[in-house]
Coordinates of C-alpha atoms in Angstrom, one line a residue:
X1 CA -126.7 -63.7 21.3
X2 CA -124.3 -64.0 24.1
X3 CA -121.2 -62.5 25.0
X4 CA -118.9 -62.7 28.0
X5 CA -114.7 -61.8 28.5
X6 CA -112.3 -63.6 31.3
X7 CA -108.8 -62.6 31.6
X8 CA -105.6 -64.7 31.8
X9 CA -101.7 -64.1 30.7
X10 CA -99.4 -64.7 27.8
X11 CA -95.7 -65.3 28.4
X12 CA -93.1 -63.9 26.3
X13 CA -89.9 -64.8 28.4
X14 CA -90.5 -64.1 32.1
X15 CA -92.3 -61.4 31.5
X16 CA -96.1 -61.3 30.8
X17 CA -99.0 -59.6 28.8
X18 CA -102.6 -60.2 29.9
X19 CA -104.9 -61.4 27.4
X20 CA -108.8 -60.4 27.5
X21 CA -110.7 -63.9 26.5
X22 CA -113.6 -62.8 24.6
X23 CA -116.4 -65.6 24.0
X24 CA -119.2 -64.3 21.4
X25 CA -122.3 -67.0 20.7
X26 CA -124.7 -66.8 18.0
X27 CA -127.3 -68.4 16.2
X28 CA -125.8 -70.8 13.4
X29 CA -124.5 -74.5 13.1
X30 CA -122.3 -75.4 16.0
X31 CA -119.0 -74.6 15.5
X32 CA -116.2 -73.7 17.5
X33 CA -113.7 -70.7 16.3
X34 CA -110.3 -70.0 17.8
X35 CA -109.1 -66.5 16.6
X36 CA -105.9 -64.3 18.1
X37 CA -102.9 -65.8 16.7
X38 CA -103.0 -69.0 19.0
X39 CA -100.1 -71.8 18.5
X40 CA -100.8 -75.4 18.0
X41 CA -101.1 -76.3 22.0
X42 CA -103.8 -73.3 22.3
X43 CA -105.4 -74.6 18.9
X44 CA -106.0 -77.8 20.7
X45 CA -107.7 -76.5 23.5
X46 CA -111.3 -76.6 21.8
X47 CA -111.8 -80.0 22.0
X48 CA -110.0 -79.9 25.7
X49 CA -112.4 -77.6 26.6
X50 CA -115.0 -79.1 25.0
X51 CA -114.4 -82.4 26.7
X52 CA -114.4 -80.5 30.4
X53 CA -116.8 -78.7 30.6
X54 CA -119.9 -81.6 29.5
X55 CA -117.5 -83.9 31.9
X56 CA -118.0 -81.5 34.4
X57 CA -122.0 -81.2 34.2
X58 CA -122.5 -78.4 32.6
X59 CA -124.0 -78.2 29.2
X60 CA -121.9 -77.0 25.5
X61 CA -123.6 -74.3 23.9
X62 CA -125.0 -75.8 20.3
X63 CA -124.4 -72.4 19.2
X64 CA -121.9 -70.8 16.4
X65 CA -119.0 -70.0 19.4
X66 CA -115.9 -67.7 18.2
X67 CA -113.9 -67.0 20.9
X68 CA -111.4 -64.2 20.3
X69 CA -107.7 -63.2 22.2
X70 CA -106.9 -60.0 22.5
X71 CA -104.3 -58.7 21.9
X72 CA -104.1 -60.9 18.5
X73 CA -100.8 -59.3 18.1
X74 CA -99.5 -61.2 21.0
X75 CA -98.5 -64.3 20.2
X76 CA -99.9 -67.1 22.9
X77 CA -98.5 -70.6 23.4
X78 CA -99.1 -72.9 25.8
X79 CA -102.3 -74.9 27.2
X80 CA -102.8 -72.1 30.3
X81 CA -105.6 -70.8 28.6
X82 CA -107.9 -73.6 29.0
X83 CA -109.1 -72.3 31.9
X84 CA -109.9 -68.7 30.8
X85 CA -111.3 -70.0 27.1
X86 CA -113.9 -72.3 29.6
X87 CA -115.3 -69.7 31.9
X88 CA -115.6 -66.9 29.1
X89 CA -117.6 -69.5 27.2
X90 CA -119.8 -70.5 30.0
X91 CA -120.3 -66.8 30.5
X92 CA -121.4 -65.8 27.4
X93 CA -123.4 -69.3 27.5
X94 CA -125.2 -67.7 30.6
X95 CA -124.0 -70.6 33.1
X96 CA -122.0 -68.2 35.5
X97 CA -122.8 -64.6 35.8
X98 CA -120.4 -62.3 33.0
X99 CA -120.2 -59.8 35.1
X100 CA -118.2 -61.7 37.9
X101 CA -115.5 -62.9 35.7
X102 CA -115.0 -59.8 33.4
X103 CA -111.6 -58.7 35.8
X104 CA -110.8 -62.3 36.4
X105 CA -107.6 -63.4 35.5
X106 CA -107.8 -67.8 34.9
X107 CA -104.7 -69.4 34.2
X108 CA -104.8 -73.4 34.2
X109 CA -104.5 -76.1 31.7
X110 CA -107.8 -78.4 31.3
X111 CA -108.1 -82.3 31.3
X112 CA -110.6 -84.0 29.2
X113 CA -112.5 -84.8 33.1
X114 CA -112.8 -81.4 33.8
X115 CA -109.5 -81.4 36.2
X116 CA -107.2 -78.2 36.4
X117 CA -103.8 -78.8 35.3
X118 CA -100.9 -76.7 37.4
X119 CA -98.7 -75.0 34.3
X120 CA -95.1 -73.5 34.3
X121 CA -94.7 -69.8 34.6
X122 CA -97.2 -69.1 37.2
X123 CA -95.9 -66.7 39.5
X124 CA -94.4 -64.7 36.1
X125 CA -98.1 -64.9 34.6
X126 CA -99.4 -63.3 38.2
X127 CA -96.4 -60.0 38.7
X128 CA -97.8 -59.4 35.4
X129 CA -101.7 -59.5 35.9
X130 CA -100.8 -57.6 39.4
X131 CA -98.6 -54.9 37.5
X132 CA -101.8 -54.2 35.1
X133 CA -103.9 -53.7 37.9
X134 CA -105.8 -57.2 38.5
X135 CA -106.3 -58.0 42.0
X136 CA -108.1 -61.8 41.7
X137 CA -106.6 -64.6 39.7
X138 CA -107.6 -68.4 39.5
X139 CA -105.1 -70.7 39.3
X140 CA -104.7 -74.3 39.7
X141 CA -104.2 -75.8 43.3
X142 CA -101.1 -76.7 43.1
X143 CA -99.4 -73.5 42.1
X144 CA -101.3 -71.5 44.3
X145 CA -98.6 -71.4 46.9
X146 CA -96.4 -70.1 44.2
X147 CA -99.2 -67.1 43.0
X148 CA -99.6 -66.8 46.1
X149 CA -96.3 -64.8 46.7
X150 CA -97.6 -61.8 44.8
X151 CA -98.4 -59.4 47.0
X152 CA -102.1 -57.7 47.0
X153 CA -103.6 -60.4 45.2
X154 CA -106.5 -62.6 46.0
X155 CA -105.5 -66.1 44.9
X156 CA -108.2 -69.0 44.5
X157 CA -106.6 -72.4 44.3
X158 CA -109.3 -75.0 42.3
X159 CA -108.5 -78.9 41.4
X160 CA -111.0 -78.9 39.0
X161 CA -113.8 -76.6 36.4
X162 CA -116.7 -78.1 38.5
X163 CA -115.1 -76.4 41.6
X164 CA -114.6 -73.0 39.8
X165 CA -118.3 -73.2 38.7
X166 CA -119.7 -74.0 42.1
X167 CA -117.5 -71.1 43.4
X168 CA -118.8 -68.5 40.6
X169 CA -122.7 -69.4 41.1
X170 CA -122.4 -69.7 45.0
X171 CA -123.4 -73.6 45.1
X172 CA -121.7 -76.3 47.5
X173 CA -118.0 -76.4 46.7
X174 CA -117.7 -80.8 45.3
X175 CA -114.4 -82.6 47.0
X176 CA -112.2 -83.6 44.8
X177 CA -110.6 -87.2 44.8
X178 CA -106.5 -87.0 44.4
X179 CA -105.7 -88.2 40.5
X180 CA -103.5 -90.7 41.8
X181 CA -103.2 -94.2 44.1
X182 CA -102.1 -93.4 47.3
X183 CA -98.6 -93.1 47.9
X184 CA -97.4 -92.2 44.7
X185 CA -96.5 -88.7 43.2
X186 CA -99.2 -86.2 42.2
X187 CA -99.6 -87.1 38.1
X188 CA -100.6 -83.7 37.7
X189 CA -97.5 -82.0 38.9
X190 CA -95.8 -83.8 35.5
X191 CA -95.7 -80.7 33.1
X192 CA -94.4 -78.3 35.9
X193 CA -91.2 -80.3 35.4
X194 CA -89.1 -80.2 31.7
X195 CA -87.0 -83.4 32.4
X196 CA -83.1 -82.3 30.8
X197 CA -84.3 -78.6 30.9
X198 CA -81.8 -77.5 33.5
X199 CA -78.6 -77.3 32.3
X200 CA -76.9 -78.7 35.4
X201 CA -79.2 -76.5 37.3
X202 CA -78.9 -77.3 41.5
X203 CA -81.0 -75.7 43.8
X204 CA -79.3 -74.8 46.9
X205 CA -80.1 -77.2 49.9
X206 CA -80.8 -75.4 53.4
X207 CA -78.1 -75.0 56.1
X208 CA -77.3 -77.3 59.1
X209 CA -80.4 -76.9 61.2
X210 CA -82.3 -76.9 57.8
X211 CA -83.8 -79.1 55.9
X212 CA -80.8 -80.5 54.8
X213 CA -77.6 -80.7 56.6
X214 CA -75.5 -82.3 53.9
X215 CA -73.9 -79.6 52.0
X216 CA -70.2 -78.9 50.1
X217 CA -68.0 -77.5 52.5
X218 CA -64.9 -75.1 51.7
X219 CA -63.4 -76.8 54.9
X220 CA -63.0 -80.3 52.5
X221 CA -60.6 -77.9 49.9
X222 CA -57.0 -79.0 50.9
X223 CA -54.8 -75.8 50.0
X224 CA -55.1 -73.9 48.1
X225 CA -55.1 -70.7 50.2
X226 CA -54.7 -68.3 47.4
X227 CA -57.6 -69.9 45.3
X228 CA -59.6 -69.9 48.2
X229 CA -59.0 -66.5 49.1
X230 CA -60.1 -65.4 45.8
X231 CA -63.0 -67.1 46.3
X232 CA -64.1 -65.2 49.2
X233 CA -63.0 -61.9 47.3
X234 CA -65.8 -63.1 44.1
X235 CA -68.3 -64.3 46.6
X236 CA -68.1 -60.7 48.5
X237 CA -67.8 -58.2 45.7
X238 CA -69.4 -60.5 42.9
X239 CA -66.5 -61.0 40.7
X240 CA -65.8 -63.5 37.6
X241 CA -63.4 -66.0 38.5
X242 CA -60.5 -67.8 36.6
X243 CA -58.9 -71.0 38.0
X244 CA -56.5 -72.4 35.6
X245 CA -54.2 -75.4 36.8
X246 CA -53.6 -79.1 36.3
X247 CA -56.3 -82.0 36.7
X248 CA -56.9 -82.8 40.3
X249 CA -56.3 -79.5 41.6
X250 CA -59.5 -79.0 43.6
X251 CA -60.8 -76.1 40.5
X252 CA -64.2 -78.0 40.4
X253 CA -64.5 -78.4 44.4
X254 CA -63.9 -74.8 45.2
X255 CA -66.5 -74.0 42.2
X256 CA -69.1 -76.2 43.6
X257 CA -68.6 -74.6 47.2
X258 CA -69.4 -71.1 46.2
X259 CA -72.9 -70.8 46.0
X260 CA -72.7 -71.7 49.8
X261 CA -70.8 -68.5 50.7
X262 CA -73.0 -66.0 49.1
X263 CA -75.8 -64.8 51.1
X264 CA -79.6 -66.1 50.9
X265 CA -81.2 -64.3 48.3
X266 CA -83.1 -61.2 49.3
X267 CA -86.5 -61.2 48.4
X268 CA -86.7 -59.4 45.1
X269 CA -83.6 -61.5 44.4
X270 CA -86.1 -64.6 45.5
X271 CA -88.9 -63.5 43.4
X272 CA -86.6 -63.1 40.0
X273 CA -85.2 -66.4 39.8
X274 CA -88.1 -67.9 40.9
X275 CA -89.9 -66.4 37.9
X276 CA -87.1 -68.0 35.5
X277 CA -87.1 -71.2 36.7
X278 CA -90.8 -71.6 36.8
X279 CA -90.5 -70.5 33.1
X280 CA -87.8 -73.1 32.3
X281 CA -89.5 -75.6 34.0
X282 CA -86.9 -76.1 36.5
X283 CA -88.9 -75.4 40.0
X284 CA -89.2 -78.4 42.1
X285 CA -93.3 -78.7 43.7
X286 CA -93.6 -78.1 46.9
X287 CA -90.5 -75.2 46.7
X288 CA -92.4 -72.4 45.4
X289 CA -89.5 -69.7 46.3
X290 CA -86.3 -69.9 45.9
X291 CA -84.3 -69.0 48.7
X292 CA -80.7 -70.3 47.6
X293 CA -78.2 -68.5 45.0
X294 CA -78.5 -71.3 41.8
X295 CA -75.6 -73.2 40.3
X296 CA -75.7 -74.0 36.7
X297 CA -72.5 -75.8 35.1
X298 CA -73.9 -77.1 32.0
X299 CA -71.8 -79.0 30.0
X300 CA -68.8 -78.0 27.3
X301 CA -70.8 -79.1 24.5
X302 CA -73.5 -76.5 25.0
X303 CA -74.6 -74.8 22.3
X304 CA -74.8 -71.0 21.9
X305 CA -78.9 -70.8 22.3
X306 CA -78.2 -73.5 25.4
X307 CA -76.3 -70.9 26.6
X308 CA -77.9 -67.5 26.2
X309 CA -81.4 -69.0 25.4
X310 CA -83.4 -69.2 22.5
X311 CA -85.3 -72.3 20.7
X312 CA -88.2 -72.9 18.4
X313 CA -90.6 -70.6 18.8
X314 CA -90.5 -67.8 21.7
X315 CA -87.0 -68.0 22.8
X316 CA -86.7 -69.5 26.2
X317 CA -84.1 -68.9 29.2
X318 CA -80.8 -70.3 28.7
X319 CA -78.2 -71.2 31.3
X320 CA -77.1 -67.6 31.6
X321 CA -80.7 -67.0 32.9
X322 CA -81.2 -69.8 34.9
X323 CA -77.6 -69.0 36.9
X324 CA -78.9 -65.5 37.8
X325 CA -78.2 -64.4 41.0
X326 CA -76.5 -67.4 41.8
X327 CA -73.1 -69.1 39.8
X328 CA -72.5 -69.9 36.3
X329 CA -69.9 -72.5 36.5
X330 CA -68.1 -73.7 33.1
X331 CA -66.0 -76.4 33.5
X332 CA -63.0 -77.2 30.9
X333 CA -63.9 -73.6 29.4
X334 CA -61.1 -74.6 26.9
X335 CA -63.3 -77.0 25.5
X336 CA -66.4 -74.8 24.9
X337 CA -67.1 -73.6 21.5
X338 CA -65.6 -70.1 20.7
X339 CA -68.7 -68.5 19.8
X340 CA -70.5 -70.1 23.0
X341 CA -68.1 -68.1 24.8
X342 CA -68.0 -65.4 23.2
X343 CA -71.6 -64.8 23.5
X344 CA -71.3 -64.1 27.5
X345 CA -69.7 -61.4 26.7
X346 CA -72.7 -59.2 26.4
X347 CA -74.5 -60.6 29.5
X348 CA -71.5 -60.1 31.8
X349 CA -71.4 -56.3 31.0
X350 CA -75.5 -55.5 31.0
X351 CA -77.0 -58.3 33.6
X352 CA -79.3 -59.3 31.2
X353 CA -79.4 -61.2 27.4
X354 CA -81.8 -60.3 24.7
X355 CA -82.8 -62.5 22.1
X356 CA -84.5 -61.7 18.7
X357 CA -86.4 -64.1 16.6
X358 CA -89.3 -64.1 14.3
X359 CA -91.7 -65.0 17.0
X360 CA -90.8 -61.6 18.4
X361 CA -87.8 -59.6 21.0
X362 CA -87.0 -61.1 24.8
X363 CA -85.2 -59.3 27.5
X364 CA -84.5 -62.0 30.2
X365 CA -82.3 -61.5 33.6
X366 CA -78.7 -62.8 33.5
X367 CA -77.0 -61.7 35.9
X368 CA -74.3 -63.7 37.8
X369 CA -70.8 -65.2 38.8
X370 CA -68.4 -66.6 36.6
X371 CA -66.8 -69.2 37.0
X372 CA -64.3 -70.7 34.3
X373 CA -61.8 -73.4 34.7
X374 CA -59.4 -74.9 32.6
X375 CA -56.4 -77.2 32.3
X376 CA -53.6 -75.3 30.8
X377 CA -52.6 -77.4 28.2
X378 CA -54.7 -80.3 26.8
X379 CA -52.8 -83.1 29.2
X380 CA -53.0 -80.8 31.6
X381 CA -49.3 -81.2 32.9
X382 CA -48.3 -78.0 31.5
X383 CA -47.1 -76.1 34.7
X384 CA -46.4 -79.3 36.8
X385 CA -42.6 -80.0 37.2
X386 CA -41.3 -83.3 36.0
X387 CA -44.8 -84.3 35.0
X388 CA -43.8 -84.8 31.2
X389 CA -45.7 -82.4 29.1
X390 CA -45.4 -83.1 25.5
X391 CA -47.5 -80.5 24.1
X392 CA -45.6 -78.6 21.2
X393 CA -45.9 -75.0 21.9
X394 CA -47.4 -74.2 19.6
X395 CA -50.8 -76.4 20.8
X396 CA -50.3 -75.3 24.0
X397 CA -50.8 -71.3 22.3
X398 CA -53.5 -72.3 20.6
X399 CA -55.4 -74.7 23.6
X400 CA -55.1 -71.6 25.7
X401 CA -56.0 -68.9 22.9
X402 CA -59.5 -70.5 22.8
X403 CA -60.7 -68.3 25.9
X404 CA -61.0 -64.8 23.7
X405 CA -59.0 -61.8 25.2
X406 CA -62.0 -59.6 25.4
X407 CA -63.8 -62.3 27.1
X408 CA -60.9 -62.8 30.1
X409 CA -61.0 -59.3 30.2
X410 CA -64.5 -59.1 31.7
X411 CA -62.9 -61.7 34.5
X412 CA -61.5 -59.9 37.0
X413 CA -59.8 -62.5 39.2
X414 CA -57.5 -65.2 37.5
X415 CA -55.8 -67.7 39.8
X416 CA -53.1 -70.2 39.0
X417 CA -54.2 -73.3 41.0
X418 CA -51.0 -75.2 42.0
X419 CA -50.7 -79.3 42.7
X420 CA -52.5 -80.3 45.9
X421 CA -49.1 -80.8 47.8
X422 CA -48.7 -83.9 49.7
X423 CA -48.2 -82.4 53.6
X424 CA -52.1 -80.7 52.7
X425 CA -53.6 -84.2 50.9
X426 CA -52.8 -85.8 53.9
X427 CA -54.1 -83.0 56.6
X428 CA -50.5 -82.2 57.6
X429 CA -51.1 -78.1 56.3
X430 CA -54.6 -78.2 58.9
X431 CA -58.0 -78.0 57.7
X432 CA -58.9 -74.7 56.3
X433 CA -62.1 -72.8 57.1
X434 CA -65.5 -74.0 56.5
X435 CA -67.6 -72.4 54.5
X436 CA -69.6 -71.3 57.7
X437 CA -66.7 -69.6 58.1
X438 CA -65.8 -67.6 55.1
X439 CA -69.8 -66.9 54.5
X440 CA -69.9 -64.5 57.5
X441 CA -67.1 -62.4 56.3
X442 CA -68.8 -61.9 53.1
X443 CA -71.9 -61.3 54.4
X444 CA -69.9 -58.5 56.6
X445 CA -68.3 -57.2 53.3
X446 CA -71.8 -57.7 51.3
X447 CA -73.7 -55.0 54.0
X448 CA -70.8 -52.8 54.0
X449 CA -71.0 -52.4 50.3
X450 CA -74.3 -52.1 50.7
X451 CA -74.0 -49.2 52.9
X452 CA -72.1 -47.5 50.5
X453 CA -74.0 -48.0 47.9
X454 CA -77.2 -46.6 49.8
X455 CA -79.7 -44.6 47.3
X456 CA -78.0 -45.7 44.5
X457 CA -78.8 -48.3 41.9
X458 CA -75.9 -50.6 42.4
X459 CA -75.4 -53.4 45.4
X460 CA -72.3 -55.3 44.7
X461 CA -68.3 -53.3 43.4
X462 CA -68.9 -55.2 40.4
X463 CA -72.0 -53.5 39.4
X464 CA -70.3 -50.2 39.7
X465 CA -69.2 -48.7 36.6
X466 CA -65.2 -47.2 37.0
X467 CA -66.0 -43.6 36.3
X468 CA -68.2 -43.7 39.7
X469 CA -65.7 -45.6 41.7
X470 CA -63.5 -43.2 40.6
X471 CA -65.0 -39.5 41.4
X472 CA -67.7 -40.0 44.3
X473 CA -65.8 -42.8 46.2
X474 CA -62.0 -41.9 45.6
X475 CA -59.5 -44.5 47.1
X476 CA -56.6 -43.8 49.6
X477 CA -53.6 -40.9 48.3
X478 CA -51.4 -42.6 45.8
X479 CA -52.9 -45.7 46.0
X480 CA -53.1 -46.8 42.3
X481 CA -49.8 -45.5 41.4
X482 CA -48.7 -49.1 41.3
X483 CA -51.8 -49.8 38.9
X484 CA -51.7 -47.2 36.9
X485 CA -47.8 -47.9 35.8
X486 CA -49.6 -51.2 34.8
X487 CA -52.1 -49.5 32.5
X488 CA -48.8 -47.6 31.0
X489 CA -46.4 -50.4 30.7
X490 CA -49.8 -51.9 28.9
X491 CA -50.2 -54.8 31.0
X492 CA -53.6 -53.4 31.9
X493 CA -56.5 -52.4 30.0
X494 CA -58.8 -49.0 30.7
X495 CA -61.7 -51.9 31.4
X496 CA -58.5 -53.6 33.5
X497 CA -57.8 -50.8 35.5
X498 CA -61.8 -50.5 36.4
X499 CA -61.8 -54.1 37.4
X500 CA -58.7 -53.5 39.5
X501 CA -60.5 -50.7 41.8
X502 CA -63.2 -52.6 42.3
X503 CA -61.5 -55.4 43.5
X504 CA -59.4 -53.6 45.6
X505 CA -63.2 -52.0 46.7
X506 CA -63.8 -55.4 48.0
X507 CA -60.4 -56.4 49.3
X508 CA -60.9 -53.2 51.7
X509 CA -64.8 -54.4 52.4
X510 CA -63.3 -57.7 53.6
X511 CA -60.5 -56.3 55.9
X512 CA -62.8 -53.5 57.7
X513 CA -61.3 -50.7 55.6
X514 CA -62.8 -47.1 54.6
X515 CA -61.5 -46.9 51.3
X516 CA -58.9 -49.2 49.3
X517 CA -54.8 -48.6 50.5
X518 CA -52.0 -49.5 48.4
X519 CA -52.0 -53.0 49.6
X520 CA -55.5 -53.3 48.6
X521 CA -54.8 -52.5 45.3
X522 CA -51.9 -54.4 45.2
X523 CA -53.6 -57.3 45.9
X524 CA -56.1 -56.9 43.4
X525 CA -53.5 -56.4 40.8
X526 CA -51.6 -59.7 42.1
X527 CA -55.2 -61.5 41.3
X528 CA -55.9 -59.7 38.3
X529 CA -52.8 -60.3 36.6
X530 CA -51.7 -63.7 38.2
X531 CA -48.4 -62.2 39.3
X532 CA -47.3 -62.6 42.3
X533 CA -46.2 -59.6 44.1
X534 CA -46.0 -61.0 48.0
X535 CA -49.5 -58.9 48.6
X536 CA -51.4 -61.3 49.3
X537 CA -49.4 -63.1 52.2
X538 CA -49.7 -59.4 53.8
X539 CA -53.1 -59.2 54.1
X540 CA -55.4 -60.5 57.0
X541 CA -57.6 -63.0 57.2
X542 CA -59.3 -64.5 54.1
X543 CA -58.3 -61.8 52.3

């Protein structure tokens, strides 16, 4: 009788369990026994493993083999075992020594030749084994640059099982030919990729001087100076934005030029998207961390789980997780279902979603910028003069009633976009800053926040709950008298009134202040409410 045990990780969301592989032979007709609550893709894997390992020279046990994973509460999907379910059975089998893979985690998918597979969820899979105290994991070659970002781990990077073996009974290491003709892409890299799985998803391109220079820049927005100052107030102090105005306003440019005035994600930031989007399927090859804030604008016909996540099975990320730490931009939010909406309600408060379904409970990340826009009528001439706008009333109440209250209420800035004008279409108004420009003000707003903020857990005025704002960092004498007739006169909700201070938190980040002034918060009430009130035309520079 022979017994042996490898390691490798099951998935649940982005976050991972490790799974001891247990591989028990004994004498009896030759069978092959798959036990641990496995799904159909793991069922599989006996005859893939079957097939790679007498393609790769060494010989199948014609044994009774029952190979066990533990925890069999756990539930497992996904072909990444192969690799594990291969090694324990050459272990037990005798073939490599048990001893030197009983603390090694194998995570890989098998072809029938014996090749190693790269798999999605990789660098997830590793945090996790790391986190439970693994310190050497075997992954496929391709996504070692990707495990390899886990620090204090020893990461071996094999093409194929006959590699691995060579490597675990010290023989000469075989080259491995490429799978594919020359010049053509890397057939293996196909199930890294989920073609339609993005949502919209774009990963930020590098800067000029980068590797690419071509980006959207603020500087092509004609106008707009109040919409674009309330840009730079969400990019610095990570607010939820508004923009409500006619068709061919500039709404979707100035969406589409935010991510490019937030700062490079720090590291942990790096790490936690990365983890999602190697989940979803989403991570391009060769980019194994993602430096950029995300963009997600999927479109108005998404459903609910397209939204928050969910799906067959283990629920998987949705476009709230796939924008986090970057911008979640939703285009012709009018047109979205009401319960799609409604749904973000949850994640804009907590920074995270969690989903329940019979396959069991998932906590994924979700948190980021907001951006709705909408036409404010369905012609969309509603607030243009002489544009003729024949929506009864009555439509237009009901067009605009499809963005809930308590959903706007969780947006703290909401802009009226006005009619590109004709003097700034045609470059008489000068060209406005670029976003070059703007980015180092917020960056100067970002670290002063973060200064702040210093020992706590919060980074950004958005993440700061109102009862702090308002006892340890108290604003400027009598500067929310002018807010808090608001919250009397009922124009403002207690939520409102915390969303007011910490835009006007930001307003005085952006202008070099200590602590908010009654312009500030004036300001942050003229962009809260829509009003004008003539504060913003008082204040400096992008702000």
């Amino acid at each position: 009788m022979g017994f042996a045990r490898a390691c490798s990780v099951a998935l649940v969301g982005v976050d991972g369990v490790v799974v001891e592989v247990q591989a028990d032979l004994e004498p009896g007709v030759a069978a092959f026994t798959l036990v641990g609550l496995p799904d159909k893709t793991l069922v599989e894997s006996r005859d893939r493993v079957r097939a790679a390992v007498v393609n790769s020279g060494a010989a199948w046990p014609q044994k009774k083999l029952t190979v066990g994973l533990s925890p069999a509460s756990v539930p497992k999907a996904g072909a990444g075992f192969d690799l594990a379910v291969a090694i324990a059975v050459l272990g037990a089998a005798e073939v490599v020594d048990p001893g030197a893979i009983a603390d090694l985690v194998l995570i890989g998918e098998l072809g029938l030749d014996g090749r190693v597979r790269p798999v999605r969820g990789i660098l997830p899979a590793v945090l996790a084994a790391a986190e439970a105290g693994y310190r050497q994991v075997v992954v496929p070659q391709q996504c070692a640059a990707e495990a390899a970002l886990v620090p204090d781990v020893s990461v071996l990077g094999v093409r194929s099982l006959r590699q691995l073996i060579a490597v675990l009974t010290d023989g000469e290491v075989p080259e491995e030919d490429p799978a594919g003709p020359p010049g053509r892409p890397d057939p293996m890299l196909a199930g890294l990729l989920v073609p339609g799985a993005g949502l919209g998803t774009g990963l930020a391109p590098g800067r000029p001087g980068g590797d690419c220079a071509d980006f959207p820049d603020l500087a092509d927005v004609t106008g707009q100076h109040t919409a674009r100052r309330a840009l730079e107030v969400a990019a610095a102090g990570g607010h939820h934005l508004f923009l409500s105005g006619p068709p061919g306003a500039g709404k979707t440019m100035m969406a589409e030029r935010l991510p490019w005035i937030l700062p490079p994600l720090t590291r942990q930031d790096s790490v936690e998207v990365t983890a999602v989007h190697s989940v979803a399927g989403i991570l391009p090859p060769g980019e194994p961390l993602v430096s950029r804030p995300p963009y997600c604008a999927p479109h108005h016909s998404a459903t609910m789980q397209s939204l928050v996540g969910g799906g067959t099975g283990v629920p998987r990320p949705g476009a709230v997780s796939l924008a986090h730490r970057g911008v979640l931009f939703l285009d012709e939010a009018a047109e979205f279902h009401s319960r799609a909406l409604d749904a973000l309600r949850q994640p804009l408060e907590s920074g995270h979603v969690v989903i329940a379904r019979a396959a069991g409970v998932v906590r994924l990340p979700a948190r980021f910028l907001m951006v709705l826009a909408a036409n404010p009528c369905p012609c969309g001439r509603h607030t243009m003069h002489g544009a003729g706008c024949e929506c009864p009333p009555s439509v237009v109440r009901r067009y605009q009633a499809r963005l809930s209250g308590p959903l706007l209420d969780r947006v703290d800035l909401r802009i009226e976009v006005e009619p590109v004008t004709r003097s700034d279409l045609l470059g008489q108004g000068g060209r406005g800053e670029s976003s070059e420009v703007v980015a180092g003000r917020v960056r100067e707003a970002r670290e002063r926040a973060a200064a702040r903020f210093a020992g706590t857990p919060w980074r950004l005025n958005s993440e700061v709950p109102g009862q702090e704002l308002r006892t340890r960092w108290q604003v400027a004498q009598g500067a929310l008298a002018q807010a808090e007739r608001e919250l009397e006169r009922g124009l403002l909700t207690a939520r409102g009134l915390d969303r007011v201070l910490r835009v006007a938190w930001t307003v005085a980040d952006l202008r070099g202040r200590e602590r908010p002034e009654a312009l500030d918060v004036a300001v942050a009430l003229e962009l809260r409410t829509g009003i004008a009130r003539g504060a913003m035309s008082l204040t400096g520079t992008g702000t």
